[in-house]
Coordinates of C-alpha atoms in Angstrom, one line a residue:
M562 CA -37.6 4.2 42.0
A563 CA -35.9 0.8 41.7
V564 CA -35.3 -1.2 38.5
A565 CA -35.0 -5.0 38.5
L566 CA -32.8 -7.2 36.3
V567 CA -33.7 -10.9 36.0
V568 CA -30.9 -13.1 34.7
A569 CA -32.5 -15.8 32.5
A570 CA -30.1 -16.4 29.7
G571 CA -28.7 -19.8 30.8
R572 CA -29.3 -22.8 28.6
G573 CA -29.8 -25.2 31.5
E574 CA -27.8 -28.2 30.1
R575 CA -27.5 -29.7 33.6
L576 CA -31.3 -29.6 33.9
G577 CA -31.6 -31.9 30.8
S578 CA -34.1 -29.6 29.1
R579 CA -34.4 -28.8 25.4
R580 CA -35.5 -25.3 26.3
P581 CA -33.6 -22.6 28.2
K582 CA -33.8 -23.2 31.9
A583 CA -35.8 -20.1 32.7
L584 CA -38.5 -21.1 30.3
V585 CA -39.1 -24.6 31.7
S586 CA -42.6 -25.1 33.1
L587 CA -42.7 -25.0 36.9
A588 CA -45.9 -25.4 38.8
G589 CA -48.0 -24.3 35.9
K590 CA -45.9 -21.4 34.4
P591 CA -42.5 -20.7 33.0
M592 CA -39.8 -20.6 35.8
V593 CA -38.9 -17.0 35.0
Q594 CA -42.5 -15.9 35.5
W595 CA -42.4 -16.6 39.2
S596 CA -39.6 -14.1 39.7
V597 CA -41.3 -11.4 37.6
D598 CA -44.6 -11.9 39.4
A599 CA -42.8 -11.5 42.8
L600 CA -41.1 -8.3 41.6
R601 CA -44.4 -6.9 40.3
E602 CA -45.8 -7.0 43.8
I603 CA -43.2 -4.4 45.0
P604 CA -44.5 -0.9 44.6
G605 CA -41.1 0.7 44.4
V606 CA -40.0 -1.3 41.3
E607 CA -40.5 0.9 38.2
R608 CA -39.2 -1.4 35.5
I609 CA -38.2 -5.1 35.1
V610 CA -35.7 -6.2 32.5
V611 CA -35.2 -9.9 31.7
A612 CA -32.0 -11.1 30.0
L613 CA -33.0 -14.0 27.8
P614 CA -31.2 -16.0 25.1
A615 CA -31.1 -13.9 22.0
D616 CA -33.4 -16.3 20.1
E617 CA -36.0 -16.4 22.9
L618 CA -36.8 -12.7 23.4
D619 CA -40.5 -13.3 22.5
A620 CA -40.9 -15.4 25.6
V621 CA -40.5 -12.5 28.0
P622 CA -43.1 -12.6 30.7
A623 CA -45.9 -10.0 30.7
G624 CA -44.9 -6.9 32.7
A625 CA -41.2 -7.1 31.8
I626 CA -38.8 -5.9 29.0
A627 CA -36.6 -8.4 27.1
T628 CA -33.0 -8.0 26.3
A629 CA -30.4 -10.4 25.0
G630 CA -28.2 -12.0 27.5
G631 CA -24.5 -12.8 27.0
K632 CA -22.2 -15.8 27.3
A633 CA -21.2 -14.8 30.8
R634 CA -23.4 -13.8 33.7
S635 CA -21.9 -10.4 34.0
E636 CA -22.5 -9.7 30.3
S637 CA -26.2 -10.5 30.8
V638 CA -26.3 -8.1 33.8
R639 CA -24.6 -5.4 31.9
N640 CA -27.0 -5.7 28.9
A641 CA -30.0 -5.7 31.2
L642 CA -28.7 -2.7 33.1
A643 CA -28.2 -0.8 29.9
A644 CA -31.8 -1.6 28.9
S645 CA -33.3 -0.6 32.2
G646 CA -33.2 3.2 31.8
E647 CA -32.9 5.3 34.9
G648 CA -33.5 3.8 38.2
D649 CA -31.7 3.4 41.6
P650 CA -31.3 1.1 43.4
V651 CA -30.8 -1.9 41.1
I652 CA -32.1 -5.4 41.9
V653 CA -30.4 -8.3 40.3
H654 CA -32.0 -11.7 40.6
D655 CA -31.5 -15.1 39.0
A656 CA -34.6 -16.7 37.3
A657 CA -33.2 -20.0 38.6
R658 CA -34.3 -18.9 42.1
P659 CA -38.1 -18.9 41.6
L660 CA -39.0 -19.3 45.2
A661 CA -37.7 -15.9 46.3
P662 CA -40.8 -14.1 47.7
A663 CA -41.6 -10.4 47.3
E664 CA -40.9 -9.9 51.0
L665 CA -37.3 -10.9 50.6
F666 CA -36.8 -8.3 47.9
V667 CA -38.4 -5.7 50.2
T668 CA -36.2 -6.7 53.1
A669 CA -33.0 -6.4 51.0
L670 CA -34.0 -3.0 49.7
A671 CA -34.8 -1.8 53.2
E672 CA -31.4 -2.9 54.5
L673 CA -29.7 -1.1 51.6
E674 CA -31.5 2.1 52.6
R675 CA -30.9 1.6 56.3
S676 CA -27.3 0.6 56.2
G677 CA -25.9 2.9 53.5
A678 CA -24.0 -0.1 52.0
D679 CA -23.2 -0.4 48.4
A680 CA -24.9 -3.7 48.1
V681 CA -27.1 -6.0 50.1
I682 CA -27.3 -9.7 49.2
A683 CA -29.5 -12.6 50.2
A684 CA -27.6 -15.5 51.7
T685 CA -28.0 -18.4 54.0
K686 CA -25.7 -19.7 56.8
V687 CA -23.7 -22.8 55.8
S688 CA -24.8 -25.8 57.8
D689 CA -22.6 -28.4 56.2
T690 CA -18.9 -28.9 57.1
I691 CA -16.8 -27.3 54.3
K692 CA -13.4 -28.6 53.3
E693 CA -10.9 -26.9 51.0
V694 CA -9.1 -29.4 48.7
E695 CA -5.8 -29.3 46.8
V696 CA -5.6 -28.8 43.1
D697 CA -6.1 -32.5 42.5
G698 CA -9.7 -32.0 43.6
H699 CA -9.6 -34.9 46.1
T700 CA -7.0 -34.3 48.8
V701 CA -8.2 -32.2 51.7
R702 CA -6.1 -29.2 52.5
R703 CA -8.1 -27.9 55.5
T704 CA -11.5 -27.7 57.1
L705 CA -13.0 -24.2 57.2
D706 CA -14.7 -22.6 60.1
R707 CA -18.4 -22.7 59.1
S708 CA -19.5 -20.2 61.8
N709 CA -18.5 -17.3 59.5
L710 CA -19.6 -18.9 56.2
W711 CA -22.7 -18.0 54.2
A712 CA -23.9 -19.4 50.9
V713 CA -24.7 -16.5 48.6
Q714 CA -28.1 -16.3 46.8
T715 CA -30.1 -13.7 45.0
P716 CA -31.7 -11.2 45.1
Q717 CA -28.8 -8.8 45.3
V718 CA -29.5 -5.1 45.4
F719 CA -27.1 -2.4 44.5
R720 CA -26.5 1.3 44.6
R721 CA -26.5 2.0 40.8
P722 CA -23.2 3.8 40.7
A723 CA -21.5 1.0 42.5
L724 CA -22.8 -1.7 40.1
E725 CA -22.1 0.5 37.1
R726 CA -18.5 1.1 38.2
A727 CA -17.9 -2.6 38.8
L728 CA -19.3 -3.7 35.4
R729 CA -17.4 -0.9 33.7
D730 CA -14.0 -1.2 35.3
A731 CA -13.6 -4.9 35.9
S732 CA -11.2 -6.7 33.6
A733 CA -12.5 -9.1 30.9
E734 CA -11.2 -12.0 33.0
M735 CA -13.1 -10.9 36.1
L736 CA -16.3 -10.4 34.1
A737 CA -16.0 -13.8 32.5
T738 CA -15.5 -15.7 35.7
A739 CA -17.7 -13.8 38.1
T740 CA -20.6 -15.9 39.4
D741 CA -21.7 -13.2 41.9
D742 CA -22.3 -9.6 41.1
A743 CA -21.5 -8.5 44.7
W744 CA -18.1 -10.0 44.3
L745 CA -17.3 -7.5 41.5
V746 CA -18.5 -4.6 43.8
E747 CA -16.2 -6.0 46.6
Q748 CA -13.2 -5.8 44.2
F749 CA -13.6 -2.0 44.0
G750 CA -13.9 -1.4 47.7
G751 CA -17.7 -1.6 48.0
T752 CA -19.4 -2.5 51.2
V753 CA -21.7 -5.5 51.0
R754 CA -24.1 -6.6 53.7
L755 CA -26.2 -9.8 54.1
V756 CA -29.8 -10.6 54.8
D757 CA -31.1 -14.1 55.5
G758 CA -32.6 -15.5 52.3
G759 CA -33.9 -18.6 53.9
A760 CA -33.4 -22.3 53.2
Q761 CA -36.2 -22.4 50.6
N762 CA -34.7 -19.9 48.3
I763 CA -33.1 -22.7 46.3
K764 CA -31.4 -22.5 43.0
V765 CA -32.8 -24.8 40.3
T766 CA -29.9 -26.5 38.6
S767 CA -30.8 -30.2 38.3
A768 CA -33.9 -32.2 37.6
T769 CA -34.1 -33.0 41.4
D770 CA -34.0 -29.2 42.2
L771 CA -36.9 -28.7 39.7
R772 CA -39.0 -31.4 41.4
L773 CA -38.3 -29.9 44.8
A774 CA -39.2 -26.4 43.6
E775 CA -42.4 -27.7 42.2
L776 CA -43.4 -29.3 45.6
L777 CA -42.5 -26.1 47.5
L778 CA -44.4 -23.8 45.1
T779 CA -47.4 -26.0 45.0
A780 CA -47.5 -26.1 48.8
R781 CA -47.1 -22.3 48.9
T782 CA -49.9 -21.6 46.5
G783 CA -52.2 -24.3 47.7

């Protein structure tokens, strides 16, 4: 049986909210509730752990277990994994992606089983032209070939031993700077595959993102 870890410990300064981002109201309920509700639709998910700010543990959604998140994303994932008990595979999802439907989680889990990979991640093909710049942040160094570029999303699903090894053996610097759990697995030779997460699986970072997510969720739920 699978376990799910929802990363929801961010303070959301860029959103301009006084509350942690995951607890901001979105289409009638806290943002994190959308992810928990999607995960509860999946029969194979035995337990859901939400990593929240240490002073907001009482805000955990119904049907989930709360644990304190850390300063860095990887610390939050490690804390949530420790609180999850037994369970394999492991789903990791950002509460800031509230539009991920249950079907996407199911697709990722099925691809993990089918492929034998160490991890499967949701992503979407890059449609914009991407340019790499010099250290000054403004001078273009080169234009990348976008035909092989994907923008990484969550959910990400892992074989438990692969994720545990990455979180255990990664250096403190790697853990502090990692923005993508699959990247940690890659560093130790793990195989990572992609499934298409779709253009609507947006990450809510700004107030504009929040308004867009509200519109999309309202349209979805009628």
